[in-house]
CSV table of C-alpha atoms in Angstrom, one decimal:
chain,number,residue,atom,x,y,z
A,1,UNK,CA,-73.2,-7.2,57.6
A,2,UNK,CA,-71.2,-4.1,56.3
A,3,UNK,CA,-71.9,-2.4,53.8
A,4,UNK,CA,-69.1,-1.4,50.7
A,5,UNK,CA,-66.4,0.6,52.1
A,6,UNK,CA,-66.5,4.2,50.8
A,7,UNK,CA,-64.8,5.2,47.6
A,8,UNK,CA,-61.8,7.4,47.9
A,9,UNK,CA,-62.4,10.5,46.9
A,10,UNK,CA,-60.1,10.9,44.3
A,11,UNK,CA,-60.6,14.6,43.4
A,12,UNK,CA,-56.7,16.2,42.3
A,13,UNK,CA,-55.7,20.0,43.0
A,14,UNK,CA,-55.6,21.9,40.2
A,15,UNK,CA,-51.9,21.7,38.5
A,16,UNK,CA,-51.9,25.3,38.6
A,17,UNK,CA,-52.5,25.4,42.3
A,18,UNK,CA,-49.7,22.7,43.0
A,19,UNK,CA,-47.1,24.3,40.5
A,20,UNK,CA,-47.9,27.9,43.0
A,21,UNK,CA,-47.1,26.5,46.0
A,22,UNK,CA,-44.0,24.4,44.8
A,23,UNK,CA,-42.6,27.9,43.5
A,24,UNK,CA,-43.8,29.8,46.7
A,25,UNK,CA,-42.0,27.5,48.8
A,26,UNK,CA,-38.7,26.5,47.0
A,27,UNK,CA,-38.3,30.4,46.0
A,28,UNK,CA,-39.5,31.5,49.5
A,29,UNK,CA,-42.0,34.2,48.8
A,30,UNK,CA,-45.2,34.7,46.8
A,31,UNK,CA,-44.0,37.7,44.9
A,32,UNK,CA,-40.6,35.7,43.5
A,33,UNK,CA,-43.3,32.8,42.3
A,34,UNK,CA,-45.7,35.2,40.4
A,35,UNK,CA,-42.0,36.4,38.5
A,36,UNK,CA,-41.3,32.6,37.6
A,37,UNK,CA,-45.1,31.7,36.6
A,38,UNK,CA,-45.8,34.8,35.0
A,39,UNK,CA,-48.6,36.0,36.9
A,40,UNK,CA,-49.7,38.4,40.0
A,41,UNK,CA,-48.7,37.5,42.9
A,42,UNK,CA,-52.6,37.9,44.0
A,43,UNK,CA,-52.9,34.7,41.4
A,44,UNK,CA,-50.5,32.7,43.3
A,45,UNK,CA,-52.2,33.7,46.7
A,46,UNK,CA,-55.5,32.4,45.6
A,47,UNK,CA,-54.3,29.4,44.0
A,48,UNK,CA,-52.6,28.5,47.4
A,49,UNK,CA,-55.4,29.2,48.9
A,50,UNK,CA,-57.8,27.2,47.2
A,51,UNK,CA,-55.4,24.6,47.4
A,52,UNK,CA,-55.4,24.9,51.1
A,53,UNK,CA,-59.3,25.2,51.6
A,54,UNK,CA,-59.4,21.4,49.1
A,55,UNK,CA,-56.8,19.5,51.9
A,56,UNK,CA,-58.2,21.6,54.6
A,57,UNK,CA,-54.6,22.1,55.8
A,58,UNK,CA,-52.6,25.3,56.9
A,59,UNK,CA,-49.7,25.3,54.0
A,60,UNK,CA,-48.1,28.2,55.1
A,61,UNK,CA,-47.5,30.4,58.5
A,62,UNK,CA,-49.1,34.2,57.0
A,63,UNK,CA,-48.0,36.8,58.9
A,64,UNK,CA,-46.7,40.4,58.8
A,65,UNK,CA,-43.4,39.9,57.2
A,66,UNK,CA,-44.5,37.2,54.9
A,67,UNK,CA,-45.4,33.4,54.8
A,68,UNK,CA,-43.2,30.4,55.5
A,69,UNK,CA,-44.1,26.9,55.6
A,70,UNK,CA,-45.7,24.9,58.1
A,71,UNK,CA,-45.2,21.9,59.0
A,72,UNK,CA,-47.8,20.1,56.7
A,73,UNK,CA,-46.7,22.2,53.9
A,74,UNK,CA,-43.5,21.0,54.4
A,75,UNK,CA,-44.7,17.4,54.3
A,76,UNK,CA,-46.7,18.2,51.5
A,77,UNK,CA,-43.5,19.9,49.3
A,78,UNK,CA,-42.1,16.7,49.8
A,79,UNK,CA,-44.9,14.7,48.1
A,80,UNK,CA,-45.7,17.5,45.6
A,81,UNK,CA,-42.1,17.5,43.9
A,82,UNK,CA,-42.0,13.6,44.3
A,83,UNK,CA,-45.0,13.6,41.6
A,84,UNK,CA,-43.7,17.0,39.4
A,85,UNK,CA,-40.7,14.9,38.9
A,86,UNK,CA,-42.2,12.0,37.7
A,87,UNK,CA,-44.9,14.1,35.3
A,88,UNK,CA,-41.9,16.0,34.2
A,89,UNK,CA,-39.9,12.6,33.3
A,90,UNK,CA,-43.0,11.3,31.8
A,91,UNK,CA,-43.0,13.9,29.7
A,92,UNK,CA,-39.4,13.9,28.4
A,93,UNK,CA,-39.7,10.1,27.8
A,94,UNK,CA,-42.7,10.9,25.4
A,95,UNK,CA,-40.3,13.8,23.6
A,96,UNK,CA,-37.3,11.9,23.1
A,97,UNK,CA,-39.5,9.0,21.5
A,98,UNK,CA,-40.6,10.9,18.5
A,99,UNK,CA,-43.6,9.4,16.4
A,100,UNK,CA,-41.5,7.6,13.4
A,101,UNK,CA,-42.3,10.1,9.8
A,102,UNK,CA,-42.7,7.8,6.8
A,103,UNK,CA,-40.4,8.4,3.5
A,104,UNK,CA,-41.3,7.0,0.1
A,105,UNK,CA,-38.8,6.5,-2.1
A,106,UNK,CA,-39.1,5.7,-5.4
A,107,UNK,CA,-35.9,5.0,-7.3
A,108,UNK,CA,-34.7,3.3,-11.0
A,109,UNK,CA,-32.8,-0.3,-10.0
A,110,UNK,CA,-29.2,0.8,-11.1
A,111,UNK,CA,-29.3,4.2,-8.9
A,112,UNK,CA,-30.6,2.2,-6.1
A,113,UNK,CA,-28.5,-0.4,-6.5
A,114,UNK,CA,-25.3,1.4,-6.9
A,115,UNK,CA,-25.9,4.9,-5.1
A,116,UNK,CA,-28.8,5.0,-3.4
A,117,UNK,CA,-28.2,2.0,-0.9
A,118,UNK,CA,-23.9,1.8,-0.7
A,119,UNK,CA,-24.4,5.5,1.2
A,120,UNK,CA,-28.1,5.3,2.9
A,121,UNK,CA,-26.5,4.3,6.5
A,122,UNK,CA,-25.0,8.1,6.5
A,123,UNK,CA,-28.6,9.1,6.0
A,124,UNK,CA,-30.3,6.4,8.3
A,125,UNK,CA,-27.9,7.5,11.1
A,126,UNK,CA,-28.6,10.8,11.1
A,127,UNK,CA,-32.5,10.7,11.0
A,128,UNK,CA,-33.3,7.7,13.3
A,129,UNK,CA,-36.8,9.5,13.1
A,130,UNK,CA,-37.5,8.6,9.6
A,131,UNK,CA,-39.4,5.3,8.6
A,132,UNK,CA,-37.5,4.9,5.0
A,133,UNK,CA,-39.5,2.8,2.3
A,134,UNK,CA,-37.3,2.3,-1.0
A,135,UNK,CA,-39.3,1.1,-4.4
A,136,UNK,CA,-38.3,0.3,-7.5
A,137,UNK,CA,-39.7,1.9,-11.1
A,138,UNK,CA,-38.6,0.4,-14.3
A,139,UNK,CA,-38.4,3.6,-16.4
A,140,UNK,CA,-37.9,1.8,-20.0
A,141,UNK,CA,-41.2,1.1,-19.3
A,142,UNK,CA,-41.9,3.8,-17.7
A,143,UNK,CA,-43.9,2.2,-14.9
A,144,UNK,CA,-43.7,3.5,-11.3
A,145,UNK,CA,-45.1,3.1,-7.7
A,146,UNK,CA,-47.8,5.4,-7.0
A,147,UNK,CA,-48.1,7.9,-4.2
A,148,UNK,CA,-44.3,8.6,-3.4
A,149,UNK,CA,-42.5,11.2,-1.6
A,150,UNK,CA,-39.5,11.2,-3.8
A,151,UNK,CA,-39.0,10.2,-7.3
A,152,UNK,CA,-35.5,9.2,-9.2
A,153,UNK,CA,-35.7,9.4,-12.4
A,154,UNK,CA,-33.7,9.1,-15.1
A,155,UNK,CA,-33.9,11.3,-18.6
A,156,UNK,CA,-34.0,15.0,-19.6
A,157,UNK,CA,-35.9,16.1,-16.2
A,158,UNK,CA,-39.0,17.0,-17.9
A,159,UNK,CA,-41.8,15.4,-16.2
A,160,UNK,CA,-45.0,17.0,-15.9
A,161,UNK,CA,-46.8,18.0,-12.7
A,162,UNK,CA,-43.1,17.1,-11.0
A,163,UNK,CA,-40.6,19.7,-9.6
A,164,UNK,CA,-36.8,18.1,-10.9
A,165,UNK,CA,-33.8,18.5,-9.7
A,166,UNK,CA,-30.8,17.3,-11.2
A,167,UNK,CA,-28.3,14.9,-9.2
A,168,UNK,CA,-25.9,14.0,-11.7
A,169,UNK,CA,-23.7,15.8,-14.2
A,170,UNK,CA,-21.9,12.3,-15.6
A,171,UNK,CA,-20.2,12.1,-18.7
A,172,UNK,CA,-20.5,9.1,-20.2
A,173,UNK,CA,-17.5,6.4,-21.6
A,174,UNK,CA,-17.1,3.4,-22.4
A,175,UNK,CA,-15.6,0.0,-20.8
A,176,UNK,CA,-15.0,-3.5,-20.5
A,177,UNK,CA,-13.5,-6.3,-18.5
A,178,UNK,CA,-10.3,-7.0,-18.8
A,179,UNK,CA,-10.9,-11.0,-19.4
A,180,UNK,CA,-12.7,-9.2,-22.7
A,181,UNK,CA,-9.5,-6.9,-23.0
A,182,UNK,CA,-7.1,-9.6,-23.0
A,183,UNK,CA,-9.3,-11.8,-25.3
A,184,UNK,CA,-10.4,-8.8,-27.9
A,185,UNK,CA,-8.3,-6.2,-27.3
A,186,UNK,CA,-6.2,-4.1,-27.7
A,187,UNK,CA,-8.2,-1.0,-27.9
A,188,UNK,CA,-5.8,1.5,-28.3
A,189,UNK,CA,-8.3,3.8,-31.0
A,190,UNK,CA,-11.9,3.9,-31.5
A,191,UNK,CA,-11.6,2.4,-34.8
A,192,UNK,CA,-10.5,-1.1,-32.7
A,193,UNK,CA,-13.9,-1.5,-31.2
A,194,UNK,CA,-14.5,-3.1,-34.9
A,195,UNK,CA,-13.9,-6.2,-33.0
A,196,UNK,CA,-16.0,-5.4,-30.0
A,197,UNK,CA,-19.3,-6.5,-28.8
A,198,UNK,CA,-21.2,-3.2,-28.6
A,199,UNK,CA,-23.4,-4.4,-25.5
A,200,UNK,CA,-26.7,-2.6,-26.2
A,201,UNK,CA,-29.1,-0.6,-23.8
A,202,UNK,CA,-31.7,2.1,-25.1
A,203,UNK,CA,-31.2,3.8,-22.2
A,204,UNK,CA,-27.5,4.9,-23.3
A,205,UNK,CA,-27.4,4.8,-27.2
A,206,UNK,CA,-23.9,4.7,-29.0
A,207,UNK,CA,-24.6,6.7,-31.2
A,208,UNK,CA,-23.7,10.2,-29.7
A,209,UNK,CA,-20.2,8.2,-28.5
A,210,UNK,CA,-19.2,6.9,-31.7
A,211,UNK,CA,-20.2,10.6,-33.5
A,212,UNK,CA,-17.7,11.6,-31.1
A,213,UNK,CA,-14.9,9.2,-31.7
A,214,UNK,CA,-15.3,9.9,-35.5
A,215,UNK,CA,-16.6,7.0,-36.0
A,216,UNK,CA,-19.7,6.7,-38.7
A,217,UNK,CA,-21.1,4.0,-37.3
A,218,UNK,CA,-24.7,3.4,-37.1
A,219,UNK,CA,-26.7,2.5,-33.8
A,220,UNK,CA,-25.2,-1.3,-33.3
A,221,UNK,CA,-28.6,-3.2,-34.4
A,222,UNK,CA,-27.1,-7.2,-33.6
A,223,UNK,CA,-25.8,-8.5,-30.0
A,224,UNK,CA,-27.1,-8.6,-26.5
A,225,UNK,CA,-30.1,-6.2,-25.7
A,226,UNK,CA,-30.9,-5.2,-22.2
A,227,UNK,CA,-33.3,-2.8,-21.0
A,228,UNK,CA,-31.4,-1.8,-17.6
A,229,UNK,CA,-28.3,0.3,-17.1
A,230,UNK,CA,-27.1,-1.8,-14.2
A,231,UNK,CA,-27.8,-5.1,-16.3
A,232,UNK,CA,-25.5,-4.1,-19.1
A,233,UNK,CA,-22.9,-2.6,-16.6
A,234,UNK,CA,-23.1,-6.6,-15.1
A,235,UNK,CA,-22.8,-8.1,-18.6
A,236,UNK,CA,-19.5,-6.0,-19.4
A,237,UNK,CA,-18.1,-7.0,-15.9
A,238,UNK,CA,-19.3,-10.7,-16.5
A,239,UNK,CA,-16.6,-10.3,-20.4
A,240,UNK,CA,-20.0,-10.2,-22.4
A,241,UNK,CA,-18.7,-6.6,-24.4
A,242,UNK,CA,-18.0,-2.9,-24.5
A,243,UNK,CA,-21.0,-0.7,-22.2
A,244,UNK,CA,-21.8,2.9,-22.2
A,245,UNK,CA,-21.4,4.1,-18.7
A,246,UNK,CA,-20.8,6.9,-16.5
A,247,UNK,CA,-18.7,7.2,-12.8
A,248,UNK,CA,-21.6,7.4,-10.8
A,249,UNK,CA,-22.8,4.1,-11.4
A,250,UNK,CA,-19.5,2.0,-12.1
A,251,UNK,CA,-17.4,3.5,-9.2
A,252,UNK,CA,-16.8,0.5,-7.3
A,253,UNK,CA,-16.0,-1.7,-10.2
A,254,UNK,CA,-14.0,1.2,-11.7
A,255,UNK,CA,-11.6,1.7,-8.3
A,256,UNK,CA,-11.5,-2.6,-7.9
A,257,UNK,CA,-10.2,-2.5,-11.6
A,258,UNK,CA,-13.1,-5.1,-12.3
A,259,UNK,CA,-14.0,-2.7,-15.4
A,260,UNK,CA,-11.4,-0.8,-17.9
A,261,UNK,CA,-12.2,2.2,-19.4
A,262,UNK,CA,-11.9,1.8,-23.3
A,263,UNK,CA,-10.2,5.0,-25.5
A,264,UNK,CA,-10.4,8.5,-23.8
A,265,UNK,CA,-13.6,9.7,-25.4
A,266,UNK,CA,-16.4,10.6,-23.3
A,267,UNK,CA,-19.3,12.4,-23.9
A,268,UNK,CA,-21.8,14.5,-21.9
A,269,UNK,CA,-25.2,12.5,-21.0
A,270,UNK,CA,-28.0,13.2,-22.6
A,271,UNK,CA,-30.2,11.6,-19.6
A,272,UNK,CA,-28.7,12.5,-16.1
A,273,UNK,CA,-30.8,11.5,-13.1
A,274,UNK,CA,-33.3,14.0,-11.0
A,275,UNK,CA,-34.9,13.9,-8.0
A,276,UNK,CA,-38.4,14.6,-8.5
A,277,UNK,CA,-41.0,15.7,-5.9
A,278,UNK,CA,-44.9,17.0,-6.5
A,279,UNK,CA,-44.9,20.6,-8.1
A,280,UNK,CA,-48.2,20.9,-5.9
A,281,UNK,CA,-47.0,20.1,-2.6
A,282,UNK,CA,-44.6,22.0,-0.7
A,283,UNK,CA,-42.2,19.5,0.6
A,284,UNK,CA,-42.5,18.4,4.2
A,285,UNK,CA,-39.1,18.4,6.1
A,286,UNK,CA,-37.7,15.3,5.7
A,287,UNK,CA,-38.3,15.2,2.4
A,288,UNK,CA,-35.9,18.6,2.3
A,289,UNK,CA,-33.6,16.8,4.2
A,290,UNK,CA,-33.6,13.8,2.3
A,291,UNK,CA,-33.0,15.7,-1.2
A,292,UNK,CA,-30.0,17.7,0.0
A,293,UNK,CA,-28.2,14.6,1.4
A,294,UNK,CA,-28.9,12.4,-2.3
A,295,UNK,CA,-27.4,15.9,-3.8
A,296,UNK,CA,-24.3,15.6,-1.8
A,297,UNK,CA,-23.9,11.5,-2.5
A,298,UNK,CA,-23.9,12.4,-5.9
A,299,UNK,CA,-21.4,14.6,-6.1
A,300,UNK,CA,-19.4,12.2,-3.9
A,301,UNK,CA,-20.4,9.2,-6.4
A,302,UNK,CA,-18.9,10.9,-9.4
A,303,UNK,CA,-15.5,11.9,-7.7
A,304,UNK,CA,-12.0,10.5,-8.9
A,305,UNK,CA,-9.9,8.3,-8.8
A,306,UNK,CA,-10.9,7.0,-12.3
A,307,UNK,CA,-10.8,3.5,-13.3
A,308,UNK,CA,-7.4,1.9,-15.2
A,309,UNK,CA,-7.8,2.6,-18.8
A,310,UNK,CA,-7.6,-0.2,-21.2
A,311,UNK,CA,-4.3,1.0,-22.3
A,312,UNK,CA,-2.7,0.8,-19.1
A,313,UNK,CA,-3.2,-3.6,-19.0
């Protein structure tokens, strides 16, 4: 009976050996190979040496004027470059598949709503690497997500243990539908909003707008409430009254003439929205990236063309 065929001896050249004789026989001398590898050309004739004494094979022809290959070496360039190329593919593949880099984003639900997510394919298609995760805060309530890369927040950028930087410079104005225009309006002066639903958000008080329409007014105290900037922007569009808002967040409905800015007053905000990131942590590079890109939407966001004013209907 026989016994278990041998195992193949499965012992591999040193790279280092393989990569000297590849270069000593494509560049056709050991001297040029020791210039490419960076090392004597002593190194490369040990290396090739060794590597002959482990295949017990002649790989090159030595004599006085130099070393060429032999007839196994050339059999064996054959095989050696066969197998560079495919570690050398191997190796690219594994590059140009990058590991994906997570990005937490935590955002208030109007900004995401109307900025964040209308321009995030500009910023999805130019870091196919990132791994984006978008939350929501409610900041009346000031309630978050925890462990975040990126906060937006909206207020006066004062947030302890937080590094803010501010996004928007948006004055703020008032608007309405024009269903409510037609069915309350004119509003030609301030003093016309008499008749007005003052829609109602403690995020954007009236009181600073109606100070600066002359109007002494107190904060409206009866009508709807809501605690959400992008909820009161959707009750003014829906004809429910007259919101406080600014360009960056009512751009679309603005340009579509679904809202009408009311009188010409507007006022800086108070509250502006920041990007916020750790004061402890220096910020890794996509987080870098993503900041500068949300700074450029937002200047984008608050451009012109204006919406119709009120008048103009």
């Amino acid at each position: 009976m026989r016994g278990p065929t041998p195992s193949k001896d499965v012992r591999l050249p040193p790279l280092a050996a393989i990569q000297a004789f590849e270069a000593a026989a494509r560049l056709g001398s050991f001297e040029r190979a020791s210039e490419e590898l960076f090392v004597t050309a002593s190194a490369i004739g040990k290396r090739i040496a060794a590597l002959e004494a482990m295949l017990d094979v002649s790989l090159f022809i030595r004599s006085s004027r130099g070393a060429t290959l032999s007839a196994a070496g050339r059999d064996y360039l054959s095989q050696v470059r066969t197998a560079l190329d495919l570690l050398s593919d191997a190796s690219l593949h594994q590059r140009g598949e990058p590991k994906p880099e997570p990005l937490r984003v935590v955002s208030t639900p109007t900004f995401a709503r109307q900025v964040l997510i209308p321009y995030l394919p500009g910023f999805t298609a130019a870091h196919p690497e990132v791994e984006l995760e978008i939350m929501l805060s409610i900041p009346y309530l000031d309630i978050m997500p925890p462990n975040a890369d990126v906060w937006v927040r909206f207020g006066s950028g004062k947030h302890p243990g937080l590094h803010a930087r501010q996004l928007t410079n948006d004055p703020v104005f008032a608007v309405c539908s024009p269903a409510y225009l037609a069915s309350r309006g004119p509003f030609n002066r301030p003093q016309d909003l008499a008749r007005a639903e003052l829609l109602r958000c403690p995020m954007e008080p009236w009181r600073p707008w109606l100070d600066a329409a002359g109007l002494d007014w107190p904060e409206p105290s009866r009508g709807v409430w809501l605690v959400d900037l992008g909820m009161m922007l959707a009750a003014a569009r829906a004809g429910q009254g007259v919101a406080l808002t600014r360009r960056s967040l009512a751009a679309e409905w603005l340009d579509e003439g679904k809202l009408l800015r009311v009188t010409d007053i507007e006022i800086p905000g108070e509250s502006q929205y920041y990007l916020c990131t750790e004061a402890s942590r220096t910020p890794r590079r996509v987080v870098q990236a993503f900041s500068l890109w949300l700074q450029e939407v937002c200047k984008l966001a608050a451009q012109d063309p204006r919406g119709l004013h009120a008048s103009q209907e």
